[in-house]
Amino acid sequence: MIKNTLFVLLFVSTNCFSQYYKSYDWSEKPKMHSITTQEEKEHSIGILKKSIVEYTSSDQASDLIQYETTHTITRVNDEKGIGQHNRVYIPMHDVKNLIDVKARTINLNGKVTLLNKDNIKEINNVEEYGDFKIFAIEGVEKNSEIEVLYTVEKEADLFGSETLQSDYPIKAVQFLYVTGDLNSEIKAYRTNSKFESVTTDGKASKLLDIRNMPAMIEEEYATPGANKIAVVYQCFPKGQTITQDMFWSNVVNNVGSKIIPENTNSKAKADLDAIMKDKKDLSNYEKIVLVDNFVKTNFTVVKNNNAELSDIDYILKNRSASDFGILKVYANYFKGLGIKYELVITANRFTYKFDPDFFIPNMLRDFLIYLPDEEKYVSPDRIEYRVGEAPFNMLGSYGLFIKEDFDYYFSKIVQSDPNYSTIKRIVDITFNDDFESATLKQHQEHAGHWSVTSRAILNLSTDQGIKEYKDYLTGSGIEDKVVESYEVKNTEMNQMEYNIPFIVNSTITSESIIEDAGDSYLFQIGQVIGTQSELYQEKERVNPIEMTYPNQYDYTITVEIPEGYTVEGLSSLNIDKSYKSNSTGEKICKFESSYKLEDNKLIVTIQEFYKSNEYALNRYEEFRSVINAASDFNKASILFKAK
C-alpha cells in the first residue's frame, strides 16, 4: 500500500455554511414496508440504503469540508437476519466529528423502540480496520425493521469510494453526491444505472438510484469482493482544475523519485560484487535470478510504515525493509547491473479492480517489477515467488508501469508463457491376486503457480500443513490409502532455471476404491484424479468467471488388467466438453478423456485446460460443463469381470 508515499494533500476547514444533512431526516411516523412472498424467504432484505456525500467550502477557496450521511432501513425475517444487523459499526477513520446518530426498530405491531445514545461505545483498531463507534440495536425481533441514520464530518479528502452492494438484496439504493460549484467527478461500476444531475438545497448534485439490487453471493471461480456495485469520486477546491493525467503523473514522479536511483548505492555495489563473485558469462536472466534469490534469502520485509524501513542505507545495513523500501533494494541492484526494469503499481484483483481511467489512491495497493527484455516479473515482497510470471492475485489486473526515465503507461498484467502452470501425472495401477487392494504408482510434475504453491508449503508451512499437503499430493479423496513410498524433488525455493517443475513420486495402496460384485469387481477409476470441483448451484450465476490462473492437466492412467478378467463400462471414460472462442473457434477450456486397450492394459488419457483466467458470464453454462466434466470423471467406475 502506498499511503504516505505518493503525496500529502492537506485541507483545513474553518467556516461552515448550509449543509443538506441538517435538513435531511427520517420519517416522523415510521411504518412497516410491504415485501413480497419471495423477499420473506430471505434472512434479511434491505428496504433502503442511502448514502449522501457532501462537499462544501469556506470563504477560502482552498478549504474543503466533507460530510457523509448514511441512512438504512432493513427488514429482518429470522434469527440469522437479526444476527446480521443487530449491531451497528460506524467507521471513525478520518472522522473529525460524529454529528448525529439515531436508530429505531419497528415490529409488526407498530411498536417503535429508539436507540439509547448512552449505549454507544467506542472500540479501537477492530481487526486492523481502525476505530469504530458501535451500538446494539434494541427491540429487534423477527419480521421487524431496523432503521439507522447518522452523519459524520470527515477530514476532507479529494478522493473517495463506497461499496453499495451487500450480501443481502436491497430494494432501493441511492447515492447522492452534493458538490455545488466545486470541481468534481464521480463514476459507478458494475451497474447499468446512470448518475442523474439533480439540485439539492440549491446545490448541483449527482444522484444514482438503483432499484432491486441483488445480493452479492460467494461463488466459485469468481472475485465477489471486487465485483460489488460501487462508486468512486473526486472533489477539488474552487479554482482547481485537475485531470486524471495530472494525478497519474504526480504518482509517477513521486514514486519514481523515491525508488529509482540516479546512482547505485555504494553498499549495493558491494553486495553485487559478492553476489556475482566467481560467476562468469551470465545472462541477464541469470543475474536477475541471483539478485532475487539473494534478496529473498537475506532480507526481511516488515509490514509497517516505519521511516527507517524505507531508507536505503538503513535497509542495506540491517537487511530489513518495508514493502515500499524493498523496491529500492532491487532498483539499486538492477541499476548496478545495467538491467532494464519498470516499476508496476497494481491491485489484488480479488479485492479491487484497477481503473486506469479514474484515479483513486485506494486501488494503488501492490508493487511488482517488470523486466521488459525478459518479459518476466519480480514480486519484491512475495517470498514464495521467484523471477517469472506475476502472482496469481494480480494476474489480469491493470497496472501502472513506470519506466526508469519516468515515462509511464498502463497495461493489463498477463502471462507471457501461456503454458506456465501445468500438472503432468502418470499413474500405473495394478491389483493384488484376490482384488483386495489396488496399488497406484504415481509420478507428478507441477510447474508454474502449482510449483510455487508446493515449494511455499513445504518450506514455510507448519508440520501439520506439510502433512496435509502430502495427503493431497498422494491422492486426495482416497481416505483409506496407505502411502508406501513418497519422494519430492526440486523443493528449493531458490531456483536458477526458469520454471523448473516440482516433482512428486509416490506409491499408495487402497482397498476402498475396489468393490466386490460377486465374481466381478467394481473399480472406482475416477478417484485416481483426486477430488474435483463441482458447479451445481441452483441460483442464477451473479459473478463473471475468473479462474485463479490459467492452467493445464495432462494425465496418463495405465491399468493392468489381471489375467482371466475382461473390463466393461469403458464408455464412461469418454468425455469431451469444451468452451470455444467466438472469434477464432479455438478451444480455450476443455476436459477431454479417452481410452484404448493394448494387450492386457487399459490406457486412459486426460487433458484438461483453461487458457484464460476470464470467461464470459453469458457463457457460464459452457464453462460449467467443462468443470463438471472433471467431476463426472471422478465418479466413473469400470467393471472387471471374470471370463
XYZ file of C-alpha atoms in Angstrom:
643
model
C 0.000 0.000 0.000
C 1.361 3.428 -0.875
C -0.280 5.628 1.685
C 2.061 8.392 2.797
C 4.396 7.704 -0.121
C 2.653 9.283 -3.093
C 1.929 12.763 -1.835
C 0.300 14.590 1.042
C -2.679 16.828 0.357
C -3.900 18.733 3.372
C -7.018 20.837 3.738
C -8.064 22.854 6.762
C -11.738 23.599 7.296
C -12.813 26.648 9.214
C -16.204 28.112 8.411
C -19.347 26.090 7.700
C -22.291 27.053 5.551
C -25.668 25.413 4.968
C -25.409 21.659 4.634
C -28.021 19.256 3.332
C -27.603 16.809 6.210
C -29.179 19.398 8.546
C -32.493 19.195 6.727
C -32.416 15.500 5.814
C -34.307 13.295 8.267
C -36.201 10.057 8.570
C -39.985 9.803 8.567
C -41.558 11.218 11.701
C -44.024 8.336 11.881
C -42.416 5.101 10.723
C -44.479 2.272 9.316
C -43.663 -1.224 8.126
C -42.934 -1.609 4.437
C -44.546 -4.305 2.351
C -42.340 -7.054 0.919
C -43.087 -9.877 -1.489
C -43.536 -13.532 -0.627
C -40.139 -14.231 -2.217
C -38.475 -11.479 -0.153
C -39.949 -13.006 3.004
C -37.798 -16.088 2.316
C -34.584 -14.045 2.635
C -32.853 -13.836 6.006
C -32.942 -10.059 5.596
C -33.973 -7.605 2.924
C -32.797 -4.021 2.591
C -35.646 -1.575 2.188
C -33.377 1.446 1.750
C -29.665 2.084 1.636
C -28.935 5.760 1.094
C -25.539 7.419 1.175
C -25.054 11.169 0.969
C -21.572 12.574 0.411
C -21.500 16.346 0.633
C -18.568 18.647 -0.035
C -18.667 22.335 0.744
C -16.070 25.050 1.158
C -15.323 28.008 3.351
C -14.603 31.521 2.126
C -11.021 30.460 1.484
C -11.060 28.741 -1.880
C -8.521 26.126 -0.820
C -10.589 24.836 2.111
C -12.918 21.841 1.812
C -15.371 20.380 4.290
C -16.830 16.888 3.877
C -19.937 15.341 5.399
C -21.195 11.798 4.976
C -24.698 10.670 5.869
C -25.817 7.046 5.942
C -29.478 6.029 6.123
C -30.568 2.371 6.092
C -33.841 0.528 6.639
C -33.574 -3.240 6.856
C -36.211 -5.936 7.298
C -35.023 -8.921 9.336
C -37.068 -12.076 8.760
C -35.398 -14.644 11.008
C -32.729 -15.171 13.636
C -29.914 -15.214 11.079
C -31.125 -11.896 9.693
C -31.229 -10.451 13.188
C -27.688 -11.662 13.803
C -26.509 -9.892 10.653
C -27.979 -6.499 11.538
C -28.472 -6.152 15.302
C -25.137 -4.438 15.810
C -24.057 -1.245 14.034
C -20.452 -0.249 13.411
C -19.673 3.336 12.407
C -16.138 3.682 10.979
C -14.272 6.564 12.608
C -11.224 6.653 10.322
C -10.537 10.292 9.398
C -13.730 11.338 11.218
C -13.463 14.700 12.971
C -16.913 14.658 14.494
C -19.845 12.263 14.811
C -22.517 14.883 14.284
C -25.601 12.800 14.938
C -26.662 9.189 15.170
C -30.049 7.665 15.762
C -31.638 4.281 15.318
C -35.004 2.641 15.873
C -36.860 -0.614 15.372
C -40.492 -1.156 14.490
C -42.191 -4.513 14.896
C -45.218 -5.982 13.161
C -47.496 -4.468 15.815
C -46.145 -0.991 15.135
C -44.173 -0.701 18.358
C -41.182 1.634 17.947
C -38.026 1.277 20.064
C -35.482 4.114 19.912
C -31.725 3.945 20.427
C -30.443 4.977 23.838
C -27.366 7.020 22.848
C -25.745 6.277 26.203
C -25.217 2.741 24.892
C -22.908 3.855 22.064
C -19.416 2.543 22.722
C -16.068 3.253 21.120
C -13.690 0.441 20.228
C -10.211 0.812 18.841
C -8.461 -0.913 15.941
C -11.056 -3.568 15.113
C -9.148 -6.292 13.260
C -6.810 -3.547 11.988
C -9.692 -1.736 10.249
C -9.378 1.246 12.578
C -11.598 2.735 15.271
C -15.388 2.354 15.369
C -18.407 3.622 17.239
C -20.579 0.622 17.998
C -24.042 0.039 19.404
C -26.562 -2.780 19.627
C -29.999 -2.436 18.075
C -32.694 -2.554 20.746
C -36.129 -4.125 20.431
C -35.301 -6.148 17.336
C -37.310 -9.323 16.700
C -38.338 -11.483 13.752
C -40.154 -9.627 10.963
C -39.220 -6.216 12.324
C -37.457 -3.315 10.624
C -34.236 -1.672 11.742
C -33.624 1.941 10.753
C -30.285 3.715 11.250
C -29.356 7.304 10.368
C -26.070 9.027 11.152
C -23.836 11.829 9.869
C -20.105 12.334 10.281
C -17.824 15.260 9.479
C -14.576 13.972 8.000
C -11.122 15.200 7.223
C -11.681 16.424 3.684
C -10.251 14.008 1.140
C -10.035 14.645 -2.575
C -10.896 11.017 -3.257
C -13.469 8.570 -2.013
C -15.214 5.328 -2.776
C -18.160 3.408 -1.459
C -19.391 -0.124 -1.989
C -23.149 -0.141 -2.479
C -23.871 -3.840 -2.894
C -24.212 -6.158 0.094
C -24.613 -9.851 0.781
C -28.396 -9.382 1.055
C -30.821 -7.891 -1.515
C -31.807 -4.221 -1.236
C -34.995 -2.786 -2.743
C -33.740 0.803 -3.123
C -30.122 2.005 -3.175
C -29.302 5.685 -3.567
C -26.019 7.554 -3.672
C -26.313 11.353 -3.578
C -23.193 13.367 -4.332
C -23.529 17.050 -3.382
C -20.705 19.308 -4.551
C -22.357 22.543 -5.754
C -19.960 24.588 -7.880
C -16.875 22.632 -6.839
C -14.930 20.759 -9.500
C -15.849 17.091 -9.078
C -16.048 13.737 -10.826
C -17.955 10.570 -9.990
C -18.217 7.126 -11.547
C -20.247 3.977 -10.906
C -19.049 0.438 -11.544
C -20.869 -2.739 -12.490
C -24.354 -1.284 -12.883
C -26.406 -0.116 -15.855
C -27.940 2.687 -13.799
C -26.583 6.173 -14.500
C -25.988 9.238 -12.366
C -28.563 11.957 -12.926
C -27.988 15.671 -12.370
C -30.240 16.973 -9.584
C -30.415 20.011 -7.327
C -30.117 19.571 -3.565
C -30.980 22.640 -1.481
C -29.908 24.746 -4.432
C -26.631 22.894 -4.947
C -25.695 20.950 -8.068
C -25.634 17.231 -7.253
C -25.476 13.793 -8.813
C -27.900 11.004 -7.873
C -27.544 7.308 -8.555
C -30.799 5.435 -7.942
C -30.786 1.622 -8.227
C -33.851 -0.482 -7.611
C -33.946 -4.134 -6.551
C -30.221 -4.608 -6.160
C -29.469 -8.334 -5.846
C -27.276 -9.778 -3.136
C -23.639 -10.393 -3.953
C -23.051 -14.052 -3.267
C -19.931 -16.152 -2.830
C -19.356 -18.262 -5.923
C -16.524 -20.465 -7.118
C -14.293 -19.127 -9.860
C -15.137 -15.519 -9.038
C -13.915 -12.377 -7.293
C -17.129 -11.347 -5.488
C -15.448 -8.846 -3.176
C -14.138 -6.846 -6.118
C -17.293 -7.312 -8.202
C -19.716 -5.436 -5.979
C -21.521 -2.399 -7.352
C -19.553 0.622 -6.170
C -18.923 4.310 -6.781
C -15.715 6.340 -6.775
C -15.468 10.101 -6.669
C -13.135 13.086 -6.687
C -13.681 16.638 -5.472
C -11.286 19.589 -5.730
C -11.210 23.041 -4.115
C -12.549 26.024 -6.043
C -10.349 27.242 -8.816
C -8.504 23.948 -9.193
C -8.847 22.003 -12.412
C -7.052 18.699 -12.140
C -7.090 15.997 -14.804
C -6.638 12.264 -14.431
C -3.332 12.562 -16.315
C -2.135 15.076 -13.717
C -2.885 12.608 -10.929
C -1.066 9.752 -12.639
C 1.907 11.971 -13.465
C 2.059 13.001 -9.819
C 2.145 9.352 -8.733
C 4.838 8.534 -11.276
C 7.058 11.433 -10.228
C 6.619 10.850 -6.508
C 7.044 7.083 -6.552
C 9.729 7.145 -9.211
C 11.826 9.769 -7.458
C 11.707 7.791 -4.207
C 12.625 4.414 -5.714
C 14.538 4.817 -8.972
C 18.151 5.805 -8.101
C 20.321 8.121 -10.156
C 23.394 6.198 -8.992
C 23.888 2.827 -7.340
C 24.344 2.930 -3.564
C 27.918 2.008 -2.529
C 26.689 -0.764 -0.189
C 24.567 -2.137 -3.036
C 27.687 -2.234 -5.222
C 29.487 -4.239 -2.534
C 26.559 -6.663 -2.368
C 26.649 -7.102 -6.131
C 30.365 -7.880 -6.016
C 29.626 -10.628 -3.508
C 26.603 -11.960 -5.414
C 28.440 -12.152 -8.745
C 31.810 -13.296 -7.386
C 33.430 -16.055 -9.473
C 30.430 -16.123 -11.826
C 31.195 -15.530 -15.485
C 29.290 -15.335 -18.741
C 25.942 -14.947 -17.027
C 22.863 -13.992 -18.991
C 20.777 -11.072 -17.756
C 18.130 -13.557 -16.657
C 20.656 -15.423 -14.518
C 21.845 -12.155 -12.957
C 18.262 -11.204 -12.125
C 17.634 -14.614 -10.567
C 20.755 -14.346 -8.418
C 19.633 -10.935 -7.180
C 16.098 -12.144 -6.452
C 17.340 -15.201 -4.591
C 19.817 -13.082 -2.619
C 17.196 -10.549 -1.548
C 14.645 -13.163 -0.533
C 17.249 -15.161 1.378
C 18.829 -12.246 3.235
C 16.189 -9.506 3.614
C 13.046 -9.369 5.738
C 10.009 -7.396 4.578
C 8.210 -5.803 7.531
C 4.583 -4.691 7.150
C 4.711 -1.245 8.732
C 5.430 2.359 7.762
C 8.474 2.998 9.962
C 10.506 5.605 8.061
C 13.768 3.694 8.632
C 12.386 0.760 6.679
C 12.253 2.942 3.562
C 15.759 4.381 3.977
C 18.120 2.593 1.580
C 21.195 2.944 3.809
C 19.347 1.501 6.804
C 17.845 -1.283 4.689
C 21.137 -2.416 3.171
C 22.848 -2.369 6.553
C 20.112 -4.090 8.577
C 18.597 -6.284 5.850
C 15.093 -5.197 6.831
C 12.663 -3.149 4.733
C 9.032 -2.173 4.283
C 7.186 -3.423 1.205
C 7.954 0.000 -0.296
C 11.578 0.068 0.847
C 12.425 -3.334 -0.624
C 11.768 -1.872 -4.075
C 14.746 0.429 -3.542
C 16.970 -2.586 -2.992
C 16.005 -4.174 -6.301
C 16.240 -0.820 -8.095
C 19.791 -0.272 -6.819
C 20.896 -3.794 -7.685
C 19.389 -3.637 -11.175
C 20.880 -0.191 -11.718
C 24.303 -1.552 -10.783
C 23.917 -4.464 -13.204
C 22.527 -2.389 -16.049
C 19.295 -4.400 -16.047
C 16.332 -2.612 -17.643
C 13.285 -2.636 -15.345
C 9.931 -0.956 -14.787
C 8.044 -0.393 -11.542
C 4.465 -1.637 -11.556
C 1.724 -0.417 -9.233
C -1.424 -2.527 -9.279
C -4.108 -4.112 -7.120
C -5.155 -7.530 -5.909
C -7.928 -8.419 -8.364
C -9.792 -10.349 -5.677
C -10.208 -7.088 -3.734
C -10.045 -4.172 -6.205
C -10.443 -3.613 -9.917
C -7.710 -1.227 -11.084
C -9.126 1.510 -13.332
C -6.597 3.458 -15.442
C -9.287 5.997 -16.355
C -10.187 7.148 -12.849
C -7.547 7.835 -10.206
C -8.287 6.617 -6.675
C -5.340 6.068 -4.288
C -7.134 3.137 -2.647
C -6.524 0.881 -5.623
C -2.759 1.512 -5.573
C -2.016 -1.400 -3.315
C 0.684 -3.679 -4.648
C 4.072 -3.446 -6.347
C 5.794 -5.555 -8.957
C 8.934 -5.074 -11.013
C 8.611 -5.817 -14.716
C 11.630 -6.875 -16.769
C 10.697 -5.926 -20.360
C 13.651 -7.638 -22.065
C 12.822 -10.904 -20.283
C 9.031 -10.466 -20.261
C 9.026 -11.575 -16.642
C 8.172 -10.157 -13.227
C 9.815 -9.902 -9.835
C 7.488 -9.897 -6.813
C 9.566 -7.976 -4.243
C 7.504 -8.688 -1.121
C 6.334 -12.216 -2.001
C 8.947 -14.610 -0.652
C 7.364 -17.629 -2.353
C 7.666 -16.176 -5.858
C 10.867 -16.074 -7.893
C 11.513 -14.463 -11.292
C 8.709 -15.480 -13.627
C 5.055 -14.650 -14.100
C 3.131 -12.229 -11.888
C 1.450 -13.631 -8.753
C -1.981 -15.088 -9.489
C -3.864 -12.439 -7.491
C -2.527 -9.678 -9.758
C -2.799 -11.608 -12.986
C -5.462 -9.981 -15.159
C -5.361 -6.658 -13.304
C -4.326 -3.449 -14.965
C -1.162 -1.840 -13.701
C 0.675 1.455 -13.885
C 4.099 0.740 -15.429
C 6.793 3.336 -14.591
C 9.960 3.354 -16.679
C 13.388 4.396 -15.400
C 13.073 7.722 -17.258
C 9.697 8.325 -15.521
C 7.731 7.738 -18.690
C 4.694 5.561 -17.942
C 1.910 3.526 -19.477
C -0.969 1.272 -18.440
C -1.177 -2.386 -19.334
C -3.012 -5.492 -18.297
C -0.789 -7.899 -16.382
C -0.747 -11.076 -18.450
C 1.287 -14.259 -18.687
C 3.954 -14.261 -21.369
C 4.125 -18.055 -21.129
C 0.644 -19.456 -21.891
C 1.682 -22.894 -20.627
C 3.261 -21.679 -17.402
C 1.123 -23.673 -14.949
C 0.808 -27.381 -15.710
C 0.447 -30.677 -13.918
C 1.683 -33.809 -15.652
C 0.726 -37.034 -13.952
C 1.496 -40.644 -14.833
C -0.254 -43.360 -12.811
C 0.355 -47.098 -13.147
C -2.271 -49.256 -11.415
C -2.061 -52.919 -10.508
C -4.156 -55.241 -8.308
C -3.184 -57.984 -5.927
C -4.223 -61.545 -6.796
C -7.550 -61.548 -4.985
C -8.575 -57.953 -5.842
C -8.440 -56.897 -2.209
C -6.398 -53.796 -2.940
C -5.068 -51.606 -5.736
C -1.551 -50.224 -5.968
C -1.042 -46.817 -7.576
C 2.479 -45.883 -8.623
C 2.453 -42.155 -9.394
C 4.809 -39.639 -10.988
C 3.772 -35.959 -10.963
C 5.370 -32.781 -12.291
C 3.977 -29.460 -11.083
C 5.046 -26.306 -12.932
C 4.240 -22.599 -12.683
C 1.925 -21.429 -9.908
C 1.472 -25.068 -8.868
C 5.186 -25.383 -8.139
C 5.226 -22.013 -6.362
C 2.464 -23.239 -4.046
C 4.107 -26.616 -3.459
C 7.517 -25.157 -2.602
C 5.987 -22.494 -0.356
C 4.018 -25.048 1.643
C 6.947 -27.425 2.063
C 9.325 -24.618 3.076
C 7.096 -22.254 5.017
C 4.147 -24.210 6.387
C 3.715 -25.903 9.764
C 4.302 -29.622 10.249
C 0.542 -30.122 10.136
C 0.293 -28.126 6.903
C 3.047 -30.210 5.312
C 1.312 -33.409 6.431
C -1.990 -32.292 4.895
C -0.247 -31.364 1.670
C 1.361 -34.769 1.464
C -2.141 -36.230 1.696
C -3.201 -34.018 -1.229
C -0.175 -34.930 -3.346
C -0.594 -38.676 -2.888
C -4.298 -38.912 -3.774
C -6.900 -36.576 -2.310
C -10.259 -38.204 -1.676
C -8.913 -41.751 -1.191
C -9.499 -41.926 2.534
C -8.117 -45.370 3.340
C -4.926 -45.086 1.292
C -1.633 -46.299 2.682
C 1.401 -44.361 1.485
C 4.038 -46.982 0.742
C 6.614 -44.539 -0.630
C 6.828 -40.777 -1.064
C 9.571 -38.632 -2.552
C 9.631 -34.968 -3.583
C 12.249 -33.278 -5.756
C 13.120 -29.695 -6.704
C 11.697 -28.384 -3.448
C 14.128 -25.479 -3.036
C 12.568 -22.043 -3.362
C 15.754 -20.626 -4.902
C 15.865 -21.858 -8.494
C 18.318 -20.771 -11.188
C 16.437 -22.175 -14.187
C 13.075 -20.861 -15.334
C 10.012 -22.821 -14.213
C 11.703 -25.995 -13.027
C 8.885 -28.426 -12.141
C 8.282 -29.636 -8.621
C 8.321 -33.452 -8.781
C 6.445 -35.990 -6.659
C 6.957 -39.754 -6.842
C 4.745 -41.908 -4.674
C 3.203 -45.346 -4.307
C -0.055 -45.862 -2.460
C -2.401 -48.778 -1.864
C -6.139 -48.668 -1.281
C -8.933 -51.154 -0.646
C -11.876 -48.733 -0.695
C -11.655 -47.992 -4.424
C -12.500 -51.664 -5.181
C -15.951 -53.177 -4.543
C -16.743 -56.889 -4.646
C -19.611 -57.645 -7.066
C -19.904 -61.437 -6.894
C -17.496 -62.868 -9.441
C -16.769 -59.328 -10.655
C -15.063 -56.280 -9.167
C -16.004 -52.605 -9.497
C -13.002 -50.302 -9.660
C -13.552 -46.580 -8.990
C -11.017 -45.372 -11.501
C -12.240 -41.775 -11.351
C -10.956 -41.350 -7.804
C -7.432 -41.619 -9.136
C -7.557 -37.988 -10.361
C -8.488 -36.706 -6.896
C -11.366 -34.632 -5.587
C -12.785 -32.247 -8.199
C -14.801 -29.025 -8.025
C -18.483 -29.056 -8.913
C -20.700 -26.241 -10.163
C -24.258 -27.286 -9.418
C -25.741 -24.116 -7.924
C -29.483 -23.573 -8.062
C -29.441 -19.774 -8.162
C -28.620 -17.824 -11.277
C -24.926 -17.000 -11.635
C -24.067 -13.480 -10.444
C -20.308 -13.094 -10.941
C -18.250 -13.149 -14.124
C -15.989 -16.198 -14.289
C -12.408 -15.754 -13.094
C -10.002 -18.639 -12.691
C -7.240 -18.414 -10.128
C -4.838 -18.683 -13.060
C -4.642 -20.376 -16.485
C -3.591 -23.996 -16.081
C -3.446 -27.409 -17.738
C -3.555 -31.021 -16.579
C -2.223 -33.957 -18.592
C -2.865 -37.397 -17.100
C -1.950 -40.867 -18.334
C -3.501 -43.673 -16.293
C -2.444 -47.207 -17.143
C -4.420 -50.069 -15.575
C -3.078 -53.591 -15.754
C -5.979 -55.963 -16.431
C -5.485 -59.114 -14.329
C -5.266 -62.424 -16.172
C -8.655 -64.135 -16.509
C -10.672 -60.901 -16.495
C -12.226 -58.606 -19.037
C -13.113 -54.970 -18.413
C -16.509 -53.376 -19.048
C -18.145 -49.969 -18.598
C -15.463 -48.127 -20.517
C -17.852 -45.734 -22.237
C -17.958 -43.584 -19.084
C -14.264 -42.808 -19.688
C -15.016 -40.988 -22.948
C -15.820 -37.366 -22.129
C -15.417 -34.316 -24.347
C -16.585 -30.930 -23.117
C -15.173 -27.617 -24.292
C -15.667 -23.855 -24.462
C -14.617 -22.304 -27.764
C -13.645 -18.741 -28.587
C -16.376 -16.918 -30.508
C -13.804 -15.170 -32.674
C -11.377 -17.988 -33.532
C -13.245 -21.179 -32.738
C -10.243 -22.304 -30.702
C -10.888 -24.291 -27.540
C -9.964 -22.057 -24.614
C -11.035 -24.504 -21.941
C -11.828 -28.190 -22.144
C -11.975 -31.552 -20.409
C -11.303 -34.474 -22.715
C -10.746 -38.067 -21.686
C -10.472 -41.231 -23.752
C -9.158 -44.775 -23.512
C -7.545 -47.518 -25.516
C -6.849 -51.207 -24.879
C -3.385 -52.586 -25.579
C -2.879 -56.270 -24.762
C -3.623 -56.536 -21.031
C -3.518 -52.801 -20.390
C -6.225 -50.138 -20.251
C -4.676 -46.754 -21.004
C -6.708 -43.653 -20.144
C -5.559 -40.196 -21.212
C -6.981 -36.948 -19.888
C -6.314 -33.384 -20.913
C -7.972 -30.520 -19.084
C -7.014 -26.901 -19.629
C -8.089 -23.308 -19.056
C -6.198 -20.997 -21.398
C -7.580 -17.800 -19.877
C -8.391 -16.698 -16.361
C -11.503 -14.806 -17.539
C -14.664 -16.196 -19.156
C -17.906 -14.504 -20.168
C -20.797 -14.611 -17.707
C -23.294 -15.157 -20.533
C -21.452 -18.385 -21.418
C -21.422 -19.721 -17.889
C -23.238 -22.949 -18.850
C -20.454 -23.871 -21.276
C -17.788 -23.189 -18.673
C -19.726 -25.136 -16.068
C -19.996 -28.138 -18.377
C -16.176 -28.313 -18.526
C -15.741 -28.036 -14.754
C -18.446 -30.618 -14.125
C -16.930 -32.983 -16.700
C -13.917 -33.395 -14.416
C -16.266 -34.071 -11.510
C -18.186 -36.589 -13.617
C -14.964 -38.428 -14.444
C -14.127 -38.518 -10.743
C -17.302 -40.592 -10.235
C -16.521 -43.032 -13.081
C -16.167 -46.758 -12.368
C -15.242 -49.757 -14.511
C -16.081 -53.441 -14.018
C -13.598 -56.306 -14.040
C -15.500 -59.429 -14.967
C -14.198 -62.988 -14.840
C -14.006 -64.628 -18.267
